[in-house]
mmCIF file of C-alpha atoms and ligand atoms in Angstrom:
data_model
loop_
_atom_site.group_PDB
_atom_site.id
_atom_site.type_symbol
_atom_site.label_atom_id
_atom_site.label_comp_id
_atom_site.label_asym_id
_atom_site.label_seq_id
_atom_site.Cartn_x
_atom_site.Cartn_y
_atom_site.Cartn_z
ATOM 1 C CA MET A 1 0.350 -75.116 84.739
ATOM 2 C CA LYS A 2 1.687 -76.397 87.439
ATOM 3 C CA ASN A 3 5.488 -77.914 86.090
ATOM 4 C CA LEU A 4 8.017 -75.553 84.323
ATOM 5 C CA LEU A 5 10.362 -76.635 82.883
ATOM 6 C CA ILE A 6 13.175 -73.001 81.989
ATOM 7 C CA THR A 7 16.040 -74.319 79.973
ATOM 8 C CA GLY A 8 19.240 -72.295 80.139
ATOM 9 C CA GLY A 9 17.400 -70.433 82.586
ATOM 10 C CA ALA A 10 20.213 -69.478 84.987
ATOM 11 C CA GLY A 11 21.556 -67.411 82.015
ATOM 12 C CA PHE A 12 20.247 -63.695 81.449
ATOM 13 C CA ILE A 13 16.851 -63.802 80.589
ATOM 14 C CA GLY A 14 16.669 -67.076 82.204
ATOM 15 C CA SER A 15 17.948 -65.468 85.518
ATOM 16 C CA HIS A 16 15.304 -62.270 85.341
ATOM 17 C CA LEU A 17 12.241 -64.946 83.849
ATOM 18 C CA CYS A 18 12.749 -66.590 86.898
ATOM 19 C CA ARG A 19 12.345 -63.497 89.568
ATOM 20 C CA VAL A 20 9.503 -62.264 87.475
ATOM 21 C CA LEU A 21 7.504 -65.474 87.982
ATOM 22 C CA GLN A 22 8.006 -66.050 91.348
ATOM 23 C CA GLY A 23 4.491 -65.897 93.756
ATOM 24 C CA LEU A 24 2.790 -67.737 91.164
ATOM 25 C CA ASN A 25 2.494 -70.913 92.766
ATOM 26 C CA LEU A 26 4.611 -72.740 89.813
ATOM 27 C CA ASN A 27 6.806 -75.251 90.594
ATOM 28 C CA ILE A 28 9.620 -74.607 88.292
ATOM 29 C CA THR A 29 12.895 -76.881 86.801
ATOM 30 C CA VAL A 30 15.726 -74.805 85.543
ATOM 31 C CA LEU A 31 17.781 -77.120 83.044
ATOM 32 C CA ASP A 32 21.507 -75.405 82.767
ATOM 33 C CA ASN A 33 25.272 -76.554 81.867
ATOM 34 C CA LEU A 34 26.914 -73.517 83.834
ATOM 35 C CA SER A 35 28.041 -73.312 79.999
ATOM 36 C CA PRO A 36 32.085 -71.659 80.784
ATOM 37 C CA GLN A 37 31.770 -69.090 78.118
ATOM 38 C CA ILE A 38 28.783 -68.075 79.810
ATOM 39 C CA HIS A 39 28.824 -68.157 83.800
ATOM 40 C CA GLY A 40 33.241 -68.390 84.055
ATOM 41 C CA HIS A 41 35.328 -71.917 84.432
ATOM 42 C CA SER A 42 34.422 -72.815 88.193
ATOM 43 C CA ALA A 43 30.706 -71.997 87.930
ATOM 44 C CA THR A 44 28.746 -73.469 90.892
ATOM 45 C CA GLU A 45 24.525 -73.525 90.736
ATOM 46 C CA PRO A 46 23.167 -69.079 91.541
ATOM 47 C CA LYS A 47 22.914 -69.311 95.129
ATOM 48 C CA TRP A 48 19.833 -67.289 93.837
ATOM 49 C CA LEU A 49 17.553 -70.673 92.465
ATOM 50 C CA LYS A 50 17.100 -72.354 96.156
ATOM 51 C CA GLU A 51 15.994 -68.636 97.399
ATOM 52 C CA TYR A 52 13.247 -68.691 94.577
ATOM 53 C CA GLY A 53 12.876 -72.454 95.259
ATOM 54 C CA ILE A 54 13.470 -73.876 91.992
ATOM 55 C CA ASN A 55 14.743 -76.965 91.511
ATOM 56 C CA PHE A 56 18.428 -76.642 89.415
ATOM 57 C CA ILE A 57 19.267 -79.459 87.301
ATOM 58 C CA LYS A 58 22.722 -78.964 85.821
ATOM 59 C CA GLY A 59 22.819 -80.606 82.598
ATOM 60 C CA SER A 60 23.113 -80.319 78.560
ATOM 61 C CA VAL A 61 19.352 -80.494 76.247
ATOM 62 C CA THR A 62 22.138 -82.319 73.999
ATOM 63 C CA SER A 63 21.713 -85.247 76.328
ATOM 64 C CA ARG A 64 18.488 -87.412 75.906
ATOM 65 C CA ASP A 65 18.442 -88.974 79.231
ATOM 66 C CA GLU A 66 19.056 -85.498 80.872
ATOM 67 C CA LEU A 67 16.743 -83.748 79.244
ATOM 68 C CA GLU A 68 14.107 -86.380 79.407
ATOM 69 C CA ASN A 69 14.998 -86.102 83.698
ATOM 70 C CA ALA A 70 14.070 -83.033 82.659
ATOM 71 C CA LEU A 71 11.321 -82.935 81.337
ATOM 72 C CA LYS A 72 9.416 -85.263 83.974
ATOM 73 C CA GLY A 73 5.772 -84.513 85.161
ATOM 74 C CA THR A 74 6.956 -80.940 82.797
ATOM 75 C CA ASP A 75 3.487 -78.961 81.708
ATOM 76 C CA ALA A 76 5.072 -75.614 79.786
ATOM 77 C CA ILE A 77 8.623 -75.592 78.753
ATOM 78 C CA VAL A 78 10.403 -72.373 77.961
ATOM 79 C CA HIS A 79 13.253 -72.799 75.263
ATOM 80 C CA LEU A 80 16.166 -70.345 76.271
ATOM 81 C CA ALA A 81 19.578 -72.701 76.075
ATOM 82 C CA ALA A 82 21.136 -71.605 73.421
ATOM 83 C CA GLU A 83 25.143 -70.542 71.841
ATOM 84 C CA THR A 84 24.473 -67.417 71.353
ATOM 85 C CA GLY A 85 27.529 -65.031 69.711
ATOM 86 C CA THR A 86 26.576 -64.193 66.025
ATOM 87 C CA GLY A 87 30.076 -63.946 65.391
ATOM 88 C CA GLN A 88 31.604 -67.331 66.546
ATOM 89 C CA SER A 89 28.338 -68.894 64.978
ATOM 90 C CA MET A 90 30.572 -68.886 61.756
ATOM 91 C CA TYR A 91 32.843 -70.999 62.326
ATOM 92 C CA GLU A 92 31.790 -73.277 65.361
ATOM 93 C CA ILE A 93 29.052 -74.335 63.220
ATOM 94 C CA GLU A 94 29.019 -78.094 64.332
ATOM 95 C CA LYS A 95 28.426 -76.477 68.240
ATOM 96 C CA TYR A 96 26.235 -74.010 67.254
ATOM 97 C CA ASN A 97 23.792 -76.807 65.458
ATOM 98 C CA ASN A 98 24.002 -79.066 67.900
ATOM 99 C CA VAL A 99 22.786 -77.234 71.192
ATOM 100 C CA ASN A 100 20.445 -75.185 68.587
ATOM 101 C CA SER A 101 18.750 -76.646 66.355
ATOM 102 C CA GLN A 102 19.723 -79.915 66.901
ATOM 103 C CA ALA A 103 18.755 -80.109 70.473
ATOM 104 C CA THR A 104 15.361 -78.748 70.053
ATOM 105 C CA ALA A 105 14.886 -81.455 67.941
ATOM 106 C CA LEU A 106 15.769 -83.514 70.263
ATOM 107 C CA MET A 107 13.134 -82.002 72.778
ATOM 108 C CA LEU A 108 10.097 -81.961 70.614
ATOM 109 C CA ASP A 109 11.340 -86.083 69.693
ATOM 110 C CA ILE A 110 11.319 -87.527 73.374
ATOM 111 C CA ILE A 111 7.914 -85.101 73.979
ATOM 112 C CA ALA A 112 6.733 -86.900 70.704
ATOM 113 C CA ASN A 113 7.626 -90.192 71.985
ATOM 114 C CA LYS A 114 6.220 -90.105 74.858
ATOM 115 C CA LYS A 115 2.287 -91.336 74.554
ATOM 116 C CA HIS A 116 1.813 -89.124 77.629
ATOM 117 C CA HIS A 117 3.740 -86.201 77.789
ATOM 118 C CA ASN A 118 1.596 -83.219 79.756
ATOM 119 C CA VAL A 119 2.946 -80.403 77.757
ATOM 120 C CA LYS A 120 0.580 -78.308 77.121
ATOM 121 C CA ARG A 121 3.041 -75.441 75.757
ATOM 122 C CA ILE A 122 5.864 -74.369 74.507
ATOM 123 C CA LEU A 123 7.444 -71.206 74.274
ATOM 124 C CA LEU A 124 11.497 -69.930 72.333
ATOM 125 C CA ALA A 125 13.366 -66.751 72.906
ATOM 126 C CA SER A 126 13.902 -66.675 69.311
ATOM 127 C CA SER A 127 15.668 -63.818 67.706
ATOM 128 C CA ARG A 128 15.835 -60.723 65.483
ATOM 129 C CA SER A 129 18.447 -62.276 63.623
ATOM 130 C CA VAL A 130 16.448 -64.522 61.556
ATOM 131 C CA TYR A 131 15.259 -61.353 59.164
ATOM 132 C CA GLY A 132 18.515 -60.432 58.737
ATOM 133 C CA GLU A 133 18.557 -56.991 57.085
ATOM 134 C CA GLY A 134 15.106 -56.832 57.929
ATOM 135 C CA ALA A 135 12.396 -54.485 56.032
ATOM 136 C CA TYR A 136 13.478 -51.030 54.067
ATOM 137 C CA SER A 137 11.617 -48.776 51.518
ATOM 138 C CA CYS A 138 12.929 -46.693 48.750
ATOM 139 C CA ASN A 139 12.520 -43.440 48.781
ATOM 140 C CA ASN A 140 12.646 -42.977 45.670
ATOM 141 C CA CYS A 141 10.471 -45.241 44.124
ATOM 142 C CA ASP A 142 6.820 -44.527 43.905
ATOM 143 C CA ASP A 143 5.902 -48.230 43.476
ATOM 144 C CA VAL A 144 8.130 -50.519 45.407
ATOM 145 C CA GLN A 145 6.304 -50.596 49.324
ATOM 146 C CA ARG A 146 8.623 -52.895 51.304
ATOM 147 C CA ILE A 147 11.380 -54.659 50.799
ATOM 148 C CA THR A 148 13.826 -57.298 52.510
ATOM 149 C CA PRO A 149 17.160 -57.723 51.206
ATOM 150 C CA ALA A 150 19.283 -60.810 50.980
ATOM 151 C CA PRO A 151 22.384 -60.746 53.064
ATOM 152 C CA ARG A 152 25.344 -58.648 52.105
ATOM 153 C CA THR A 153 28.058 -60.450 50.617
ATOM 154 C CA PRO A 154 32.620 -60.227 51.780
ATOM 155 C CA GLN A 155 31.954 -57.724 48.130
ATOM 156 C CA GLN A 156 30.045 -55.492 49.763
ATOM 157 C CA LEU A 157 31.217 -55.122 53.260
ATOM 158 C CA GLU A 158 34.782 -55.072 51.426
ATOM 159 C CA ALA A 159 33.639 -52.375 49.516
ATOM 160 C CA ASN A 160 32.004 -50.128 52.673
ATOM 161 C CA ALA A 161 28.866 -50.424 50.349
ATOM 162 C CA TRP A 162 27.391 -50.940 54.611
ATOM 163 C CA THR A 163 23.661 -50.565 53.858
ATOM 164 C CA ALA A 164 21.848 -52.483 50.895
ATOM 165 C CA SER A 165 20.328 -50.552 47.853
ATOM 166 C CA CYS A 166 16.796 -50.379 45.686
ATOM 167 C CA PRO A 167 16.849 -53.061 42.943
ATOM 168 C CA SER A 168 14.852 -50.719 40.814
ATOM 169 C CA CYS A 169 16.865 -47.896 40.958
ATOM 170 C CA GLY A 170 20.139 -48.227 43.013
ATOM 171 C CA SER A 171 19.199 -45.407 45.348
ATOM 172 C CA ILE A 172 19.803 -46.184 49.403
ATOM 173 C CA LEU A 173 17.432 -48.291 51.213
ATOM 174 C CA GLU A 174 16.262 -46.975 54.779
ATOM 175 C CA SER A 175 15.167 -49.240 57.239
ATOM 176 C CA GLN A 176 11.319 -49.987 58.501
ATOM 177 C CA PRO A 177 10.403 -51.647 61.329
ATOM 178 C CA THR A 178 10.152 -55.396 60.861
ATOM 179 C CA LYS A 179 6.911 -57.581 60.880
ATOM 180 C CA GLU A 180 6.428 -61.549 62.129
ATOM 181 C CA THR A 181 5.252 -61.469 58.055
ATOM 182 C CA ASP A 182 8.776 -60.060 56.960
ATOM 183 C CA LEU A 183 10.846 -62.510 54.473
ATOM 184 C CA ILE A 184 12.925 -64.863 56.418
ATOM 185 C CA ARG A 185 16.879 -63.549 55.353
ATOM 186 C CA PRO A 186 18.956 -65.568 58.093
ATOM 187 C CA ALA A 187 22.957 -63.494 57.234
ATOM 188 C CA SER A 188 25.274 -66.110 59.651
ATOM 189 C CA ILE A 189 24.601 -69.444 61.380
ATOM 190 C CA TYR A 190 23.390 -68.194 64.377
ATOM 191 C CA ALA A 191 20.448 -67.234 62.365
ATOM 192 C CA SER A 192 19.657 -69.890 60.950
ATOM 193 C CA THR A 193 19.644 -72.102 64.149
ATOM 194 C CA LYS A 194 16.996 -69.999 65.199
ATOM 195 C CA TYR A 195 15.640 -70.100 61.937
ATOM 196 C CA ALA A 196 15.882 -74.075 62.459
ATOM 197 C CA GLN A 197 14.433 -73.869 66.583
ATOM 198 C CA GLU A 198 11.027 -72.076 65.215
ATOM 199 C CA ASP A 199 10.307 -74.281 62.402
ATOM 200 C CA LEU A 200 10.980 -77.901 64.485
ATOM 201 C CA ILE A 201 8.727 -76.247 67.912
ATOM 202 C CA ALA A 202 5.750 -74.402 65.307
ATOM 203 C CA ILE A 203 5.337 -77.880 62.851
ATOM 204 C CA ALA A 204 5.976 -80.485 65.775
ATOM 205 C CA CYS A 205 3.530 -78.385 68.589
ATOM 206 C CA GLU A 206 0.699 -78.427 65.718
ATOM 207 C CA SER A 207 0.881 -82.272 65.094
ATOM 208 C CA LEU A 208 1.102 -82.793 68.438
ATOM 209 C CA GLY A 209 -1.586 -80.586 69.948
ATOM 210 C CA ILE A 210 0.802 -78.610 71.822
ATOM 211 C CA GLY A 211 0.206 -74.644 72.151
ATOM 212 C CA TYR A 212 3.562 -72.625 71.376
ATOM 213 C CA GLY A 213 4.830 -69.121 70.817
ATOM 214 C CA ILE A 214 8.131 -67.874 69.661
ATOM 215 C CA LEU A 215 9.422 -64.615 70.585
ATOM 216 C CA ARG A 216 11.524 -62.981 68.005
ATOM 217 C CA LEU A 217 13.452 -61.206 70.527
ATOM 218 C CA GLN A 218 15.291 -57.922 69.182
ATOM 219 C CA ASN A 219 19.206 -56.924 70.924
ATOM 220 C CA VAL A 220 18.451 -57.826 74.845
ATOM 221 C CA TYR A 221 20.706 -55.845 77.648
ATOM 222 C CA GLY A 222 20.192 -54.994 81.051
ATOM 223 C CA GLU A 223 21.144 -56.027 84.886
ATOM 224 C CA GLY A 224 22.959 -60.347 84.987
ATOM 225 C CA GLN A 225 23.911 -59.978 81.271
ATOM 226 C CA SER A 226 27.255 -61.919 80.977
ATOM 227 C CA LEU A 227 30.775 -59.864 81.131
ATOM 228 C CA ASN A 228 32.478 -63.161 80.774
ATOM 229 C CA ASN A 229 31.413 -63.823 77.291
ATOM 230 C CA PRO A 230 33.539 -61.331 75.036
ATOM 231 C CA TYR A 231 31.652 -63.189 71.609
ATOM 232 C CA THR A 232 27.628 -61.286 72.872
ATOM 233 C CA GLY A 233 25.942 -58.536 74.042
ATOM 234 C CA ILE A 234 27.628 -55.311 73.316
ATOM 235 C CA LEU A 235 26.777 -52.987 75.966
ATOM 236 C CA SER A 236 28.499 -55.743 78.598
ATOM 237 C CA ILE A 237 31.202 -55.793 75.769
ATOM 238 C CA PHE A 238 31.928 -52.350 76.030
ATOM 239 C CA SER A 239 30.896 -52.088 79.766
ATOM 240 C CA THR A 240 34.391 -53.776 80.593
ATOM 241 C CA ARG A 241 35.865 -51.228 77.676
ATOM 242 C CA ILE A 242 35.187 -48.415 80.064
ATOM 243 C CA ARG A 243 35.846 -49.153 82.874
ATOM 244 C CA ARG A 244 39.047 -49.794 82.045
ATOM 245 C CA GLY A 245 40.128 -46.385 80.026
ATOM 246 C CA LEU A 246 40.285 -48.473 76.922
ATOM 247 C CA GLU A 247 38.734 -46.842 73.563
ATOM 248 C CA LEU A 248 35.430 -48.763 72.184
ATOM 249 C CA PRO A 249 35.705 -49.840 68.506
ATOM 250 C CA ILE A 250 32.931 -49.703 66.210
ATOM 251 C CA PHE A 251 32.427 -51.346 63.425
ATOM 252 C CA GLU A 252 31.398 -50.200 59.893
ATOM 253 C CA ASP A 253 30.535 -46.258 59.776
ATOM 254 C CA GLY A 254 28.840 -46.545 63.313
ATOM 255 C CA LEU A 255 25.893 -45.746 61.883
ATOM 256 C CA GLU A 256 24.830 -48.961 62.070
ATOM 257 C CA THR A 257 21.459 -49.037 63.965
ATOM 258 C CA ARG A 258 19.946 -51.394 67.049
ATOM 259 C CA ASP A 259 16.802 -52.225 69.206
ATOM 260 C CA PHE A 260 17.551 -52.331 72.738
ATOM 261 C CA VAL A 261 15.250 -53.680 74.078
ATOM 262 C CA HIS A 262 15.438 -54.143 78.689
ATOM 263 C CA VAL A 263 15.493 -57.680 80.039
ATOM 264 C CA GLU A 264 13.135 -56.262 82.152
ATOM 265 C CA ASP A 265 10.314 -55.816 79.001
ATOM 266 C CA VAL A 266 11.748 -59.283 77.322
ATOM 267 C CA VAL A 267 10.904 -61.543 80.823
ATOM 268 C CA HIS A 268 7.817 -59.775 81.022
ATOM 269 C CA SER A 269 6.416 -60.783 77.118
ATOM 270 C CA PHE A 270 7.448 -64.362 77.962
ATOM 271 C CA LYS A 271 5.107 -64.083 80.903
ATOM 272 C CA ALA A 272 1.882 -62.644 79.393
ATOM 273 C CA ALA A 273 2.644 -65.274 76.883
ATOM 274 C CA LEU A 274 2.877 -67.877 79.737
ATOM 275 C CA LEU A 275 0.110 -66.990 81.202
ATOM 276 C CA LYS A 276 -2.308 -65.965 78.582
ATOM 277 C CA GLU A 277 -5.204 -67.805 78.792
ATOM 278 C CA GLN A 278 -5.269 -68.969 75.100
ATOM 279 C CA SER A 279 -1.640 -69.984 73.968
ATOM 280 C CA PRO A 280 -0.651 -67.469 71.434
ATOM 281 C CA ASN A 281 0.337 -70.143 68.488
ATOM 282 C CA SER A 282 2.395 -67.070 66.404
ATOM 283 C CA ILE A 283 5.284 -65.197 66.288
ATOM 284 C CA VAL A 284 5.748 -61.747 67.724
ATOM 285 C CA ASN A 285 8.418 -59.839 67.761
ATOM 286 C CA VAL A 286 9.875 -58.414 71.546
ATOM 287 C CA GLY A 287 11.379 -55.121 71.067
ATOM 288 C CA THR A 288 10.989 -51.473 71.844
ATOM 289 C CA GLY A 289 10.800 -50.561 67.587
ATOM 290 C CA GLU A 290 13.405 -47.745 68.503
ATOM 291 C CA LEU A 291 16.407 -47.173 66.093
ATOM 292 C CA THR A 292 19.316 -46.510 68.146
ATOM 293 C CA THR A 293 23.171 -46.164 66.605
ATOM 294 C CA VAL A 294 25.950 -48.015 67.203
ATOM 295 C CA ILE A 295 27.981 -44.716 67.839
ATOM 296 C CA ASP A 296 24.733 -42.827 70.124
ATOM 297 C CA ILE A 297 24.366 -46.537 72.375
ATOM 298 C CA ALA A 298 28.812 -46.201 72.795
ATOM 299 C CA THR A 299 28.338 -42.563 73.901
ATOM 300 C CA LYS A 300 24.896 -42.873 76.390
ATOM 301 C CA LEU A 301 26.667 -46.177 77.801
ATOM 302 C CA SER A 302 30.065 -44.104 78.164
ATOM 303 C CA LEU A 303 28.243 -41.621 79.881
ATOM 304 C CA ALA A 304 26.218 -43.228 82.163
ATOM 305 C CA PHE A 305 29.830 -44.363 83.453
ATOM 306 C CA GLY A 306 30.528 -40.867 83.708
ATOM 307 C CA LYS A 307 33.165 -40.977 81.194
ATOM 308 C CA GLU A 308 34.446 -38.822 78.782
ATOM 309 C CA PRO A 309 32.551 -41.505 75.362
ATOM 310 C CA LYS A 310 36.637 -42.863 73.819
ATOM 311 C CA ILE A 311 34.476 -44.182 70.450
ATOM 312 C CA LYS A 312 36.998 -45.336 67.081
ATOM 313 C CA VAL A 313 34.875 -45.857 64.358
ATOM 314 C CA THR A 314 36.799 -48.480 62.786
ATOM 315 C CA GLY A 315 35.178 -49.413 59.505
ATOM 316 C CA GLN A 316 36.096 -52.872 59.885
ATOM 317 C CA TYR A 317 33.207 -55.774 59.638
ATOM 318 C CA ARG A 318 32.073 -59.270 60.838
ATOM 319 C CA LEU A 319 30.381 -61.404 58.589
ATOM 320 C CA GLY A 320 27.679 -62.682 59.507
ATOM 321 C CA ASP A 321 26.566 -59.104 61.178
ATOM 322 C CA ILE A 322 23.868 -57.127 59.763
ATOM 323 C CA ARG A 323 23.382 -53.427 59.354
ATOM 324 C CA HIS A 324 19.930 -52.468 60.424
ATOM 325 C CA ASN A 325 16.898 -53.590 63.068
ATOM 326 C CA ARG A 326 13.681 -52.641 64.471
ATOM 327 C CA ALA A 327 10.517 -54.360 65.244
ATOM 328 C CA ASP A 328 7.554 -53.541 64.916
ATOM 329 C CA ILE A 329 5.698 -54.008 67.920
ATOM 330 C CA ASN A 330 2.553 -53.965 67.279
ATOM 331 C CA LYS A 331 1.873 -57.747 67.339
ATOM 332 C CA LEU A 332 3.087 -57.875 70.945
ATOM 333 C CA LYS A 333 0.820 -55.149 71.752
ATOM 334 C CA GLU A 334 -2.582 -56.859 70.296
ATOM 335 C CA VAL A 335 -1.135 -60.161 71.000
ATOM 336 C CA LEU A 336 0.224 -60.727 74.655
ATOM 337 C CA ASP A 337 -1.507 -57.014 75.611
ATOM 338 C CA TYR A 338 1.819 -55.843 76.581
ATOM 339 C CA THR A 339 3.692 -52.518 75.689
ATOM 340 C CA PRO A 340 8.047 -52.241 76.605
ATOM 341 C CA SER A 341 7.925 -49.554 79.698
ATOM 342 C CA ILE A 342 11.862 -49.363 79.964
ATOM 343 C CA SER A 343 12.897 -45.954 78.853
ATOM 344 C CA LEU A 344 16.965 -46.355 76.913
ATOM 345 C CA GLU A 345 18.077 -43.904 79.845
ATOM 346 C CA ASN A 346 16.684 -45.713 82.659
ATOM 347 C CA GLY A 347 17.494 -49.399 81.410
ATOM 348 C CA LEU A 348 20.629 -48.112 80.661
ATOM 349 C CA SER A 349 20.883 -46.357 84.485
ATOM 350 C CA ARG A 350 20.049 -49.867 85.973
ATOM 351 C CA PHE A 351 22.638 -51.632 84.155
ATOM 352 C CA VAL A 352 25.524 -49.041 85.051
ATOM 353 C CA ASN A 353 24.375 -49.691 88.695
ATOM 354 C CA TRP A 354 25.022 -53.218 87.969
ATOM 355 C CA VAL A 355 28.059 -53.329 86.105
ATOM 356 C CA LEU A 356 29.919 -51.469 89.133
ATOM 357 C CA GLU A 357 28.947 -53.719 92.037
ATOM 358 C CA GLN A 358 30.570 -56.165 89.580
ATOM 359 C CA PRO A 359 34.337 -57.771 89.658
ATOM 360 C CA LEU A 360 36.304 -55.996 86.899
ATOM 361 C CA PRO A 361 35.995 -59.168 84.348
ATOM 362 C CA GLU A 362 39.691 -58.893 81.880
ATOM 363 C CA ASP A 363 38.598 -57.397 78.058
ATOM 364 C CA GLN A 364 38.534 -60.479 75.960
ATOM 365 C CA LEU A 365 37.050 -58.150 72.950
ATOM 366 C CA GLU A 366 39.911 -58.955 70.696
ATOM 367 C CA LYS A 367 40.693 -62.357 71.398
ATOM 368 C CA ALA A 368 36.651 -62.766 70.514
ATOM 369 C CA ASN A 369 38.046 -60.601 67.039
ATOM 370 C CA LYS A 370 40.956 -62.430 66.582
ATOM 371 C CA GLU A 371 39.704 -65.642 66.201
ATOM 372 C CA LEU A 372 37.398 -63.916 63.323
ATOM 373 C CA LYS A 373 40.648 -62.281 62.018
ATOM 374 C CA ASP A 374 42.153 -65.850 61.445
ATOM 375 C CA ARG A 375 39.267 -67.076 59.253
ATOM 376 C CA ASN A 376 39.110 -64.142 57.472
ATOM 377 C CA LEU A 377 35.012 -63.531 59.025
ATOM 378 C CA MET A 378 36.342 -59.575 60.188
ATOM 379 C CA GLY A 379 37.871 -57.544 57.067
HETATM 380 N N1 LIG B 1 20.308 -61.443 74.701
HETATM 381 C C1 LIG B 1 19.738 -61.094 73.423
HETATM 382 O O1 LIG B 1 20.214 -60.067 73.298
HETATM 383 C C2 LIG B 1 19.138 -62.051 72.914
HETATM 384 C C3 LIG B 1 18.784 -62.064 71.413
HETATM 385 C C4 LIG B 1 17.623 -62.624 70.912
HETATM 386 C C5 LIG B 1 17.391 -64.116 71.342
HETATM 387 N N2 LIG B 1 18.206 -64.706 72.262
HETATM 388 C C6 LIG B 1 17.837 -66.007 72.828
HETATM 389 O O2 LIG B 1 17.513 -65.916 74.280
HETATM 390 C C7 LIG B 1 18.211 -67.445 74.813
HETATM 391 C C8 LIG B 1 18.374 -66.344 76.060
HETATM 392 O O3 LIG B 1 19.758 -65.986 75.756
HETATM 393 P P1 LIG B 1 20.670 -65.011 77.130
HETATM 394 O O4 LIG B 1 20.541 -63.736 76.776
HETATM 395 O O5 LIG B 1 20.099 -65.456 78.595
HETATM 396 O O6 LIG B 1 22.043 -65.778 77.020
HETATM 397 P P2 LIG B 1 22.278 -66.548 77.765
HETATM 398 O O7 LIG B 1 24.016 -66.951 77.550
HETATM 399 O O8 LIG B 1 23.226 -65.222 79.105
HETATM 400 O O9 LIG B 1 21.407 -67.727 78.883
HETATM 401 C C9 LIG B 1 21.051 -68.785 78.196
HETATM 402 C C10 LIG B 1 22.112 -70.164 78.943
HETATM 403 O O10 LIG B 1 21.997 -71.437 78.719
HETATM 404 C C11 LIG B 1 23.040 -72.046 79.314
HETATM 405 N N3 LIG B 1 22.799 -73.274 78.236
HETATM 406 C C12 LIG B 1 23.863 -72.302 76.643
HETATM 407 N N4 LIG B 1 24.335 -74.172 76.745
HETATM 408 C C13 LIG B 1 23.604 -75.268 77.248
HETATM 409 C C14 LIG B 1 22.987 -77.280 77.202
HETATM 410 N N5 LIG B 1 24.050 -77.177 76.249
HETATM 411 N N6 LIG B 1 22.492 -77.117 77.607
HETATM 412 C C15 LIG B 1 21.560 -76.517 78.883
HETATM 413 N N7 LIG B 1 22.094 -75.402 79.112
HETATM 414 C C16 LIG B 1 22.612 -74.013 78.176
HETATM 415 C C17 LIG B 1 24.299 -71.273 79.447
HETATM 416 O O11 LIG B 1 25.167 -71.784 80.861
HETATM 417 C C18 LIG B 1 23.190 -70.372 79.893
HETATM 418 O O12 LIG B 1 23.257 -69.478 81.234
HETATM 419 C C19 LIG B 1 18.969 -67.613 73.770
HETATM 420 O O13 LIG B 1 18.597 -68.846 73.143
HETATM 421 C C20 LIG B 1 18.775 -66.672 73.114
HETATM 422 O O14 LIG B 1 19.223 -67.126 71.727
HETATM 423 C C21 LIG B 1 18.826 -63.392 73.165
#
């Protein structure tokens, strides 16, 4: 592999990936439209691209011409470009479908119709969101081993029935590490577009004889995550509110959990999938396997800033959100031979040090929440 194309490479994960691929003698091209929601309205080509010797094409994955141009001579692709806000996806449905699902189809269409394409491997940044609620077990029933509940309905959320209950005995279920083989039950438009990307890539690559790898990322956090985007990145959103002395509003009862994985571990997983001699041709969870409640992460983050936590559990909810999420990472260790190494404490400290060097952004959380409320997508 010599010529690598990274779509969305100017973003959070892409910028770290470009850094860790330095020194590997790769000719890297980044195709990125510098989306204003992520990069601000007057963004220009980030300086580090030139410093790393990376070719930059400002363009969109939704444009056939721009994609064709970027794909010239490419022999491997890391496909990161996407719209990434779960809540926002519930009303910007066409945009999410265009940028995520349709653009992936366009990329594969170009490759499939190019007689002498060189593409040998495609890696996709997919998401834990494809599982929806993920795996649970019932402590009360002997016979039921594993349950993958349906997405929570608006009625369940309205009744504060946050966690799914056992279909047999009605007890509250207990979250389990979700495996790649567990049922796919997307709860949001974002998740459905990520799953569409997965299917398109797996099916097209199998038929075209191209190697592939689908990395299902958990909640990625770390230095460089956009501080401008109020639609995703809970730690970035909270960091601005902490710096401004504002309360941290927490949905549901605050005991919902996430598997927070530092971006350094994520990009090393991609590096492993890229450099592996045999293409993984499989789906791999990338997380830590550790559960953290949202109250806990808000508290730890506040303390890492040296501030008393100002937490307000609101009992509000967003349609499309999931309750718990934790990855089974055995396949990450077996297939990619990678074990995450950044502890939450270390990761938070790195993140906070970086945030404190950045200009203080406007807090836009209330604006983002209002957009949901106006459409009855938040209760
Ligand atoms: N960050 C997470 O927690 C997380 C979790 C699961 C999956 N992912 C996936 O990882 C990938 C990268 O996410 P990220 O956190 O780095 O997001 P990001 O928003 O920081 O980066 C995405 C990049 O894609 C670019 N982009 C957006 N639309 C584009 C278009 N039409 N054409 C070209 N470029 C475009 C943006 O300008 C941005 O630079 C996404 O596919 C996302 O779905 C991220």
